[in-house]
């Protein structure tokens, strides 16, 4: 059986010319030879097929192995300890972290007296094809005034730190950038260790791959567009940028992995406003599987279109205001000189 598929198990009883229910198959066979070959999404679907499969599919060991294979960074002592406090353990963590956030889901009414996240744990994994090239867990405190008031930014690597990869830099053309867009996958899971919730803030596949105009480094942007408030028309972009450098023929190095939150005005949100976005996404964000390839890129392009339209409206208002100011000034000037001439 291939991973990620469900096969109906039917045995024929020749005396009764009927099929045997799956509950008649020994549970050790189901657990050892069937359920262990499924990925998380398929295992979740299988658990809905019958009460018998549901009981077998909720075992913690199954979900722990699925989470470790999907996100190697989760196999970290601090992260394992936090997940052990989730209501459903690794199954709850997978449910929070695997599906994509739906960008049309506004958060529930915010409670103004609710405290902000005191700490955020980031579990980040970058894969090239099927190979892991970067896996890291980072803890960030979020209580200081400096964090709350400054533009929000998480940097996964230190300023002079870089990670060598097995990716060979094979060219400077667009085909090479398209190859990276297709094969370089990223997951960035934000974990709230206090409320035991998590959310994957990455689009998994890049929504934009381009060369930096000055350095020539390759920049890959991963973006998730979510609601920025109770009005679902107010959207923000949670953007992760991965910067890679390297010479043609040599190995590429990852030298920057960073996250910021940007609104439709093009302004980067501060730490306080970003925490509101993250809390709303964790607690109220609607998750759903990607229905088609490139769906995240379509959302990003829709965000850019709305951003451009807002900028154009703002420019029109500013031009109208400028014209009104000029007209008012001319009117006052003409009236003043008319007064002087005919006094």
mmCIF file of C-alpha atoms in Angstrom:
data_model
loop_
_atom_site.group_PDB
_atom_site.id
_atom_site.type_symbol
_atom_site.label_atom_id
_atom_site.label_comp_id
_atom_site.label_asym_id
_atom_site.label_seq_id
_atom_site.Cartn_x
_atom_site.Cartn_y
_atom_site.Cartn_z
ATOM 1 C CA UNK A 1 0.000 0.000 0.000
ATOM 2 C CA UNK A 2 1.294 3.441 -0.885
ATOM 3 C CA UNK A 3 1.585 6.106 1.773
ATOM 4 C CA UNK A 4 -1.342 8.513 1.660
ATOM 5 C CA UNK A 5 -3.886 6.050 0.253
ATOM 6 C CA UNK A 6 -6.708 4.039 1.772
ATOM 7 C CA UNK A 7 -7.494 0.571 0.530
ATOM 8 C CA UNK A 8 -10.766 -1.115 1.385
ATOM 9 C CA UNK A 9 -10.103 -4.392 3.146
ATOM 10 C CA UNK A 10 -12.601 -7.058 2.173
ATOM 11 C CA UNK A 11 -12.345 -10.805 2.591
ATOM 12 C CA UNK A 12 -14.886 -13.117 1.031
ATOM 13 C CA UNK A 13 -16.724 -15.722 3.036
ATOM 14 C CA UNK A 14 -17.469 -18.464 0.496
ATOM 15 C CA UNK A 15 -20.265 -19.960 2.594
ATOM 16 C CA UNK A 16 -22.163 -16.721 2.974
ATOM 17 C CA UNK A 17 -20.941 -15.089 -0.260
ATOM 18 C CA UNK A 18 -20.395 -11.873 1.683
ATOM 19 C CA UNK A 19 -17.611 -9.566 2.746
ATOM 20 C CA UNK A 20 -15.992 -9.370 6.150
ATOM 21 C CA UNK A 21 -16.097 -6.022 7.950
ATOM 22 C CA UNK A 22 -12.803 -4.301 8.633
ATOM 23 C CA UNK A 23 -13.456 -4.794 12.337
ATOM 24 C CA UNK A 24 -12.900 -8.520 11.707
ATOM 25 C CA UNK A 25 -9.308 -7.871 10.627
ATOM 26 C CA UNK A 26 -6.928 -8.231 13.540
ATOM 27 C CA UNK A 27 -6.145 -4.809 14.959
ATOM 28 C CA UNK A 28 -2.395 -5.546 15.021
ATOM 29 C CA UNK A 29 -2.508 -6.016 11.235
ATOM 30 C CA UNK A 30 -4.354 -2.725 10.789
ATOM 31 C CA UNK A 31 -2.030 -0.800 13.100
ATOM 32 C CA UNK A 32 1.257 -2.309 11.935
ATOM 33 C CA UNK A 33 0.679 -2.779 8.211
ATOM 34 C CA UNK A 34 -1.928 -0.215 7.219
ATOM 35 C CA UNK A 35 -2.166 2.823 9.481
ATOM 36 C CA UNK A 36 1.605 3.238 9.786
ATOM 37 C CA UNK A 37 1.822 3.697 6.002
ATOM 38 C CA UNK A 38 -0.606 6.596 5.889
ATOM 39 C CA UNK A 39 0.275 10.264 6.042
ATOM 40 C CA UNK A 40 -1.430 12.523 8.533
ATOM 41 C CA UNK A 41 -4.211 13.810 6.296
ATOM 42 C CA UNK A 42 -5.139 10.298 5.146
ATOM 43 C CA UNK A 43 -4.987 8.933 8.697
ATOM 44 C CA UNK A 44 -7.397 11.655 9.802
ATOM 45 C CA UNK A 45 -9.778 10.681 6.982
ATOM 46 C CA UNK A 46 -9.485 6.999 7.887
ATOM 47 C CA UNK A 47 -10.425 7.758 11.480
ATOM 48 C CA UNK A 48 -13.793 9.051 10.246
ATOM 49 C CA UNK A 49 -14.635 5.866 8.330
ATOM 50 C CA UNK A 50 -15.790 3.835 11.336
ATOM 51 C CA UNK A 51 -15.707 3.829 15.110
ATOM 52 C CA UNK A 52 -13.271 0.906 15.004
ATOM 53 C CA UNK A 53 -10.810 2.774 12.778
ATOM 54 C CA UNK A 54 -11.297 5.895 14.862
ATOM 55 C CA UNK A 55 -10.226 4.057 18.009
ATOM 56 C CA UNK A 56 -7.129 2.667 16.295
ATOM 57 C CA UNK A 57 -6.270 5.958 14.559
ATOM 58 C CA UNK A 58 -6.115 8.054 17.702
ATOM 59 C CA UNK A 59 -3.123 6.313 19.232
ATOM 60 C CA UNK A 60 -0.479 8.826 20.288
ATOM 61 C CA UNK A 61 2.434 6.840 18.867
ATOM 62 C CA UNK A 62 0.993 7.009 15.348
ATOM 63 C CA UNK A 63 0.604 10.767 15.432
ATOM 64 C CA UNK A 64 3.960 11.333 17.076
ATOM 65 C CA UNK A 65 5.761 9.492 14.286
ATOM 66 C CA UNK A 66 3.761 11.376 11.655
ATOM 67 C CA UNK A 67 4.637 14.740 13.239
ATOM 68 C CA UNK A 68 8.335 13.809 13.509
ATOM 69 C CA UNK A 69 8.493 12.722 9.866
ATOM 70 C CA UNK A 70 6.558 15.759 8.625
ATOM 71 C CA UNK A 71 8.407 18.305 10.758
ATOM 72 C CA UNK A 72 11.769 17.027 12.084
ATOM 73 C CA UNK A 73 12.140 20.166 14.222
ATOM 74 C CA UNK A 74 9.263 18.938 16.389
ATOM 75 C CA UNK A 75 11.567 16.207 17.751
ATOM 76 C CA UNK A 76 13.052 18.765 20.136
ATOM 77 C CA UNK A 77 12.886 18.353 23.935
ATOM 78 C CA UNK A 78 11.124 21.680 24.545
ATOM 79 C CA UNK A 79 8.634 21.169 21.716
ATOM 80 C CA UNK A 80 7.924 17.577 22.780
ATOM 81 C CA UNK A 81 7.217 18.808 26.305
ATOM 82 C CA UNK A 82 4.809 21.481 25.062
ATOM 83 C CA UNK A 83 2.956 19.098 22.741
ATOM 84 C CA UNK A 84 2.484 16.648 25.620
ATOM 85 C CA UNK A 85 0.241 19.314 27.200
ATOM 86 C CA UNK A 86 -1.997 19.688 24.130
ATOM 87 C CA UNK A 87 -5.533 18.281 24.749
ATOM 88 C CA UNK A 88 -5.095 15.593 22.094
ATOM 89 C CA UNK A 89 -1.305 15.455 22.146
ATOM 90 C CA UNK A 90 0.331 15.063 18.745
ATOM 91 C CA UNK A 91 -3.017 14.600 17.015
ATOM 92 C CA UNK A 92 -4.134 18.068 18.171
ATOM 93 C CA UNK A 93 -0.774 19.528 17.168
ATOM 94 C CA UNK A 94 -1.085 18.049 13.674
ATOM 95 C CA UNK A 95 -4.636 19.354 13.367
ATOM 96 C CA UNK A 96 -3.412 22.863 14.226
ATOM 97 C CA UNK A 97 -0.295 22.817 12.080
ATOM 98 C CA UNK A 98 -0.904 20.829 8.901
ATOM 99 C CA UNK A 99 -3.767 22.527 7.032
ATOM 100 C CA UNK A 100 -3.280 25.935 5.434
ATOM 101 C CA UNK A 101 -4.853 28.973 7.046
ATOM 102 C CA UNK A 102 -7.796 30.305 5.075
ATOM 103 C CA UNK A 103 -7.337 33.994 4.382
ATOM 104 C CA UNK A 104 -11.019 34.860 4.604
ATOM 105 C CA UNK A 105 -11.407 33.838 8.248
ATOM 106 C CA UNK A 106 -11.658 36.846 10.583
ATOM 107 C CA UNK A 107 -10.728 36.213 14.213
ATOM 108 C CA UNK A 108 -13.386 36.153 16.886
ATOM 109 C CA UNK A 109 -14.065 39.190 19.025
ATOM 110 C CA UNK A 110 -10.859 40.093 20.800
ATOM 111 C CA UNK A 111 -10.929 40.424 24.561
ATOM 112 C CA UNK A 112 -9.025 43.574 25.414
ATOM 113 C CA UNK A 113 -8.135 42.327 28.881
ATOM 114 C CA UNK A 114 -6.706 39.078 27.539
ATOM 115 C CA UNK A 115 -2.928 38.969 28.027
ATOM 116 C CA UNK A 116 -0.644 38.747 25.018
ATOM 117 C CA UNK A 117 1.486 35.711 24.325
ATOM 118 C CA UNK A 118 4.375 35.728 26.767
ATOM 119 C CA UNK A 119 6.498 33.531 24.527
ATOM 120 C CA UNK A 120 6.415 32.074 21.027
ATOM 121 C CA UNK A 121 8.246 28.939 19.954
ATOM 122 C CA UNK A 122 9.114 28.647 16.274
ATOM 123 C CA UNK A 123 9.646 25.206 14.720
ATOM 124 C CA UNK A 124 11.056 25.650 11.220
ATOM 125 C CA UNK A 125 11.905 23.061 8.557
ATOM 126 C CA UNK A 126 13.182 23.619 5.020
ATOM 127 C CA UNK A 127 13.242 20.760 2.517
ATOM 128 C CA UNK A 128 14.770 20.549 -0.935
ATOM 129 C CA UNK A 129 12.859 17.844 -2.770
ATOM 130 C CA UNK A 130 12.788 15.087 -0.133
ATOM 131 C CA UNK A 131 15.959 16.152 1.717
ATOM 132 C CA UNK A 132 15.999 18.241 4.883
ATOM 133 C CA UNK A 133 18.406 21.174 4.551
ATOM 134 C CA UNK A 134 17.468 23.220 7.635
ATOM 135 C CA UNK A 135 15.666 22.382 10.855
ATOM 136 C CA UNK A 136 15.631 24.694 13.852
ATOM 137 C CA UNK A 137 13.646 25.559 16.974
ATOM 138 C CA UNK A 138 13.756 29.113 18.319
ATOM 139 C CA UNK A 139 12.172 30.620 21.420
ATOM 140 C CA UNK A 140 11.271 34.318 21.520
ATOM 141 C CA UNK A 141 10.001 36.254 24.500
ATOM 142 C CA UNK A 142 7.270 38.715 23.603
ATOM 143 C CA UNK A 143 6.603 40.680 26.811
ATOM 144 C CA UNK A 144 9.152 43.474 26.579
ATOM 145 C CA UNK A 145 8.132 46.971 25.506
ATOM 146 C CA UNK A 146 10.881 46.857 22.907
ATOM 147 C CA UNK A 147 9.288 43.838 21.216
ATOM 148 C CA UNK A 148 5.732 45.167 21.448
ATOM 149 C CA UNK A 149 6.534 48.618 20.037
ATOM 150 C CA UNK A 150 9.202 47.797 17.433
ATOM 151 C CA UNK A 151 8.494 46.500 13.917
ATOM 152 C CA UNK A 152 7.974 42.758 14.245
ATOM 153 C CA UNK A 153 10.689 40.539 12.818
ATOM 154 C CA UNK A 154 11.900 37.013 13.649
ATOM 155 C CA UNK A 155 15.348 36.083 12.333
ATOM 156 C CA UNK A 156 16.123 32.390 12.413
ATOM 157 C CA UNK A 157 19.852 32.755 11.686
ATOM 158 C CA UNK A 158 22.425 35.054 13.247
ATOM 159 C CA UNK A 159 23.869 37.878 11.176
ATOM 160 C CA UNK A 160 26.994 35.998 10.051
ATOM 161 C CA UNK A 161 25.495 32.509 10.252
ATOM 162 C CA UNK A 162 24.817 30.462 7.124
ATOM 163 C CA UNK A 163 23.781 26.904 6.379
ATOM 164 C CA UNK A 164 25.418 24.967 3.580
ATOM 165 C CA UNK A 165 23.053 22.866 1.491
ATOM 166 C CA UNK A 166 23.401 20.081 -1.052
ATOM 167 C CA UNK A 167 21.690 22.274 -3.669
ATOM 168 C CA UNK A 168 24.000 22.852 -6.620
ATOM 169 C CA UNK A 169 23.766 26.276 -8.227
ATOM 170 C CA UNK A 170 23.326 25.304 -11.869
ATOM 171 C CA UNK A 171 22.476 28.550 -13.623
ATOM 172 C CA UNK A 172 21.368 32.162 -13.665
ATOM 173 C CA UNK A 173 18.272 31.817 -15.842
ATOM 174 C CA UNK A 174 14.568 31.774 -15.046
ATOM 175 C CA UNK A 175 14.408 27.986 -15.378
ATOM 176 C CA UNK A 176 16.670 27.685 -12.331
ATOM 177 C CA UNK A 177 14.428 30.006 -10.301
ATOM 178 C CA UNK A 178 11.381 27.984 -11.386
ATOM 179 C CA UNK A 179 13.171 24.822 -10.244
ATOM 180 C CA UNK A 180 13.699 26.291 -6.781
ATOM 181 C CA UNK A 181 10.080 27.441 -6.619
ATOM 182 C CA UNK A 182 8.925 23.899 -7.306
ATOM 183 C CA UNK A 183 11.310 22.041 -5.002
ATOM 184 C CA UNK A 184 12.172 24.228 -1.981
ATOM 185 C CA UNK A 185 9.493 23.768 0.690
ATOM 186 C CA UNK A 186 9.271 25.566 4.029
ATOM 187 C CA UNK A 187 7.229 25.065 7.181
ATOM 188 C CA UNK A 188 7.198 27.661 9.985
ATOM 189 C CA UNK A 189 5.048 26.592 12.935
ATOM 190 C CA UNK A 190 4.351 29.104 15.706
ATOM 191 C CA UNK A 191 3.576 27.470 19.052
ATOM 192 C CA UNK A 192 1.922 29.067 22.073
ATOM 193 C CA UNK A 193 3.267 27.049 25.047
ATOM 194 C CA UNK A 194 0.767 28.651 27.459
ATOM 195 C CA UNK A 195 -2.509 28.064 25.637
ATOM 196 C CA UNK A 196 -1.322 24.905 23.866
ATOM 197 C CA UNK A 197 -2.128 26.031 20.352
ATOM 198 C CA UNK A 198 -0.106 26.155 17.137
ATOM 199 C CA UNK A 199 -0.381 27.479 13.604
ATOM 200 C CA UNK A 200 1.674 26.987 10.440
ATOM 201 C CA UNK A 201 2.261 30.446 9.053
ATOM 202 C CA UNK A 202 4.026 29.371 5.841
ATOM 203 C CA UNK A 203 2.569 28.760 2.392
ATOM 204 C CA UNK A 204 4.828 25.663 2.125
ATOM 205 C CA UNK A 205 5.788 26.484 -1.485
ATOM 206 C CA UNK A 206 7.285 29.847 -2.468
ATOM 207 C CA UNK A 207 4.879 32.425 -3.871
ATOM 208 C CA UNK A 208 7.727 34.444 -5.394
ATOM 209 C CA UNK A 209 11.340 33.654 -6.346
ATOM 210 C CA UNK A 210 13.611 36.423 -7.570
ATOM 211 C CA UNK A 211 17.166 37.703 -7.533
ATOM 212 C CA UNK A 212 18.138 40.601 -5.316
ATOM 213 C CA UNK A 213 18.779 43.584 -7.566
ATOM 214 C CA UNK A 214 22.086 44.457 -5.861
ATOM 215 C CA UNK A 215 23.695 41.291 -4.469
ATOM 216 C CA UNK A 216 22.341 38.739 -6.958
ATOM 217 C CA UNK A 217 21.273 36.463 -4.079
ATOM 218 C CA UNK A 218 18.185 34.316 -4.618
ATOM 219 C CA UNK A 219 15.242 35.347 -2.437
ATOM 220 C CA UNK A 220 12.278 33.037 -1.930
ATOM 221 C CA UNK A 221 9.131 34.465 -0.389
ATOM 222 C CA UNK A 222 6.590 32.280 1.420
ATOM 223 C CA UNK A 223 3.358 34.047 2.275
ATOM 224 C CA UNK A 224 0.150 33.370 4.150
ATOM 225 C CA UNK A 225 -2.595 35.988 3.863
ATOM 226 C CA UNK A 226 -4.907 36.181 6.877
ATOM 227 C CA UNK A 227 -7.487 38.517 8.327
ATOM 228 C CA UNK A 228 -5.999 41.500 10.124
ATOM 229 C CA UNK A 229 -9.086 42.281 12.193
ATOM 230 C CA UNK A 230 -12.790 41.692 12.656
ATOM 231 C CA UNK A 231 -13.398 43.071 9.159
ATOM 232 C CA UNK A 232 -12.357 40.256 6.812
ATOM 233 C CA UNK A 233 -11.586 42.804 4.083
ATOM 234 C CA UNK A 234 -8.606 43.996 6.121
ATOM 235 C CA UNK A 235 -5.909 41.512 5.228
ATOM 236 C CA UNK A 236 -2.293 41.161 6.274
ATOM 237 C CA UNK A 237 0.538 39.109 4.858
ATOM 238 C CA UNK A 238 2.675 36.893 7.096
ATOM 239 C CA UNK A 239 5.798 36.742 4.950
ATOM 240 C CA UNK A 240 8.835 34.497 5.331
ATOM 241 C CA UNK A 241 11.859 35.347 3.201
ATOM 242 C CA UNK A 242 14.647 32.822 2.596
ATOM 243 C CA UNK A 243 17.848 34.240 1.096
ATOM 244 C CA UNK A 244 20.314 31.891 -0.590
ATOM 245 C CA UNK A 245 23.738 32.700 -1.995
ATOM 246 C CA UNK A 246 26.247 30.756 -4.053
ATOM 247 C CA UNK A 247 28.252 30.723 -7.257
ATOM 248 C CA UNK A 248 27.304 28.799 -10.374
ATOM 249 C CA UNK A 249 28.593 25.247 -10.063
ATOM 250 C CA UNK A 250 28.990 25.411 -6.289
ATOM 251 C CA UNK A 251 26.805 24.629 -3.310
ATOM 252 C CA UNK A 252 24.182 27.131 -2.222
ATOM 253 C CA UNK A 253 24.125 28.520 1.320
ATOM 254 C CA UNK A 254 21.074 29.698 3.246
ATOM 255 C CA UNK A 255 22.125 32.906 4.970
ATOM 256 C CA UNK A 256 18.811 34.423 6.030
ATOM 257 C CA UNK A 257 15.400 33.144 7.110
ATOM 258 C CA UNK A 258 13.142 35.865 8.475
ATOM 259 C CA UNK A 259 9.468 36.563 9.137
ATOM 260 C CA UNK A 260 7.532 39.847 9.099
ATOM 261 C CA UNK A 261 3.874 40.890 8.972
ATOM 262 C CA UNK A 262 2.791 43.458 6.383
ATOM 263 C CA UNK A 263 -0.552 45.202 5.892
ATOM 264 C CA UNK A 264 -2.219 46.472 2.710
ATOM 265 C CA UNK A 265 -0.526 49.847 3.125
ATOM 266 C CA UNK A 266 2.852 48.138 2.822
ATOM 267 C CA UNK A 267 3.634 48.910 6.462
ATOM 268 C CA UNK A 268 5.302 46.309 8.682
ATOM 269 C CA UNK A 269 3.271 45.698 11.838
ATOM 270 C CA UNK A 270 4.831 46.053 15.259
ATOM 271 C CA UNK A 271 5.150 43.233 17.763
ATOM 272 C CA UNK A 272 1.903 44.039 19.582
ATOM 273 C CA UNK A 273 -0.258 44.055 16.445
ATOM 274 C CA UNK A 274 1.492 40.946 15.113
ATOM 275 C CA UNK A 275 0.707 39.054 18.327
ATOM 276 C CA UNK A 276 -2.980 39.894 17.864
ATOM 277 C CA UNK A 277 -2.799 38.410 14.362
ATOM 278 C CA UNK A 278 -1.048 35.258 15.572
ATOM 279 C CA UNK A 279 -3.441 34.721 18.485
ATOM 280 C CA UNK A 280 -6.438 35.128 16.199
ATOM 281 C CA UNK A 281 -4.925 32.704 13.683
ATOM 282 C CA UNK A 282 -4.187 30.093 16.346
ATOM 283 C CA UNK A 283 -7.562 30.266 18.061
ATOM 284 C CA UNK A 284 -9.998 31.198 15.305
ATOM 285 C CA UNK A 285 -8.248 30.763 11.962
ATOM 286 C CA UNK A 286 -10.031 28.366 9.656
ATOM 287 C CA UNK A 287 -7.773 25.568 8.419
ATOM 288 C CA UNK A 288 -8.250 23.729 5.166
ATOM 289 C CA UNK A 289 -6.222 21.530 2.871
ATOM 290 C CA UNK A 290 -4.830 23.103 -0.257
ATOM 291 C CA UNK A 291 -7.427 22.293 -2.879
ATOM 292 C CA UNK A 292 -5.087 22.794 -5.816
ATOM 293 C CA UNK A 293 -1.430 23.436 -6.471
ATOM 294 C CA UNK A 294 -0.488 27.096 -6.349
ATOM 295 C CA UNK A 295 -3.423 28.165 -4.186
ATOM 296 C CA UNK A 296 -1.099 30.006 -1.806
ATOM 297 C CA UNK A 297 0.422 31.882 -4.736
ATOM 298 C CA UNK A 298 -3.038 32.908 -5.932
ATOM 299 C CA UNK A 299 -3.829 34.338 -2.496
ATOM 300 C CA UNK A 300 -0.545 36.248 -2.513
ATOM 301 C CA UNK A 301 -1.254 37.694 -5.960
ATOM 302 C CA UNK A 302 -4.755 38.671 -4.820
ATOM 303 C CA UNK A 303 -3.165 40.445 -1.830
ATOM 304 C CA UNK A 304 -0.760 42.310 -4.137
ATOM 305 C CA UNK A 305 -3.689 43.333 -6.358
ATOM 306 C CA UNK A 306 -5.628 44.691 -3.377
ATOM 307 C CA UNK A 307 -2.484 46.433 -2.167
ATOM 308 C CA UNK A 308 -2.012 48.079 -5.570
ATOM 309 C CA UNK A 309 -5.652 49.156 -5.724
ATOM 310 C CA UNK A 310 -5.446 50.713 -2.267
ATOM 311 C CA UNK A 311 -2.259 52.545 -3.207
ATOM 312 C CA UNK A 312 -3.916 53.865 -6.355
ATOM 313 C CA UNK A 313 -6.967 55.081 -4.395
ATOM 314 C CA UNK A 314 -4.693 56.773 -1.888
ATOM 315 C CA UNK A 315 -2.767 58.498 -4.681
ATOM 316 C CA UNK A 316 -6.031 59.685 -6.272
ATOM 317 C CA UNK A 317 -7.177 61.146 -2.947
ATOM 318 C CA UNK A 318 -3.833 62.856 -2.471
ATOM 319 C CA UNK A 319 -3.955 64.302 -6.005
ATOM 320 C CA UNK A 320 -7.511 65.518 -5.419
ATOM 321 C CA UNK A 321 -6.443 67.083 -2.125
ATOM 322 C CA UNK A 322 -3.472 68.736 -3.820
ATOM 323 C CA UNK A 323 -5.729 70.162 -6.533
ATOM 324 C CA UNK A 324 -8.175 71.415 -3.904
ATOM 325 C CA UNK A 325 -5.343 73.088 -2.003
ATOM 326 C CA UNK A 326 -4.023 74.683 -5.205
ATOM 327 C CA UNK A 327 -7.496 75.884 -6.165
ATOM 328 C CA UNK A 328 -8.072 77.292 -2.695
ATOM 329 C CA UNK A 329 -4.710 79.030 -2.782
ATOM 330 C CA UNK A 330 -5.410 80.546 -6.192
ATOM 331 C CA UNK A 331 -8.836 81.694 -5.080
ATOM 332 C CA UNK A 332 -7.390 83.406 -2.028
ATOM 333 C CA UNK A 333 -4.605 84.951 -4.142
ATOM 334 C CA UNK A 334 -7.041 86.297 -6.744
ATOM 335 C CA UNK A 335 -9.408 87.620 -4.087
ATOM 336 C CA UNK A 336 -6.533 89.326 -2.281
ATOM 337 C CA UNK A 337 -5.260 91.093 -5.410
ATOM 338 C CA UNK A 338 -8.796 91.982 -6.444
ATOM 339 C CA UNK A 339 -9.248 93.590 -3.078
ATOM 340 C CA UNK A 340 -6.047 95.595 -3.507
ATOM 341 C CA UNK A 341 -6.930 96.725 -7.036
ATOM 342 C CA UNK A 342 -10.472 97.810 -6.375
ATOM 343 C CA UNK A 343 -10.056 99.184 -2.890
#
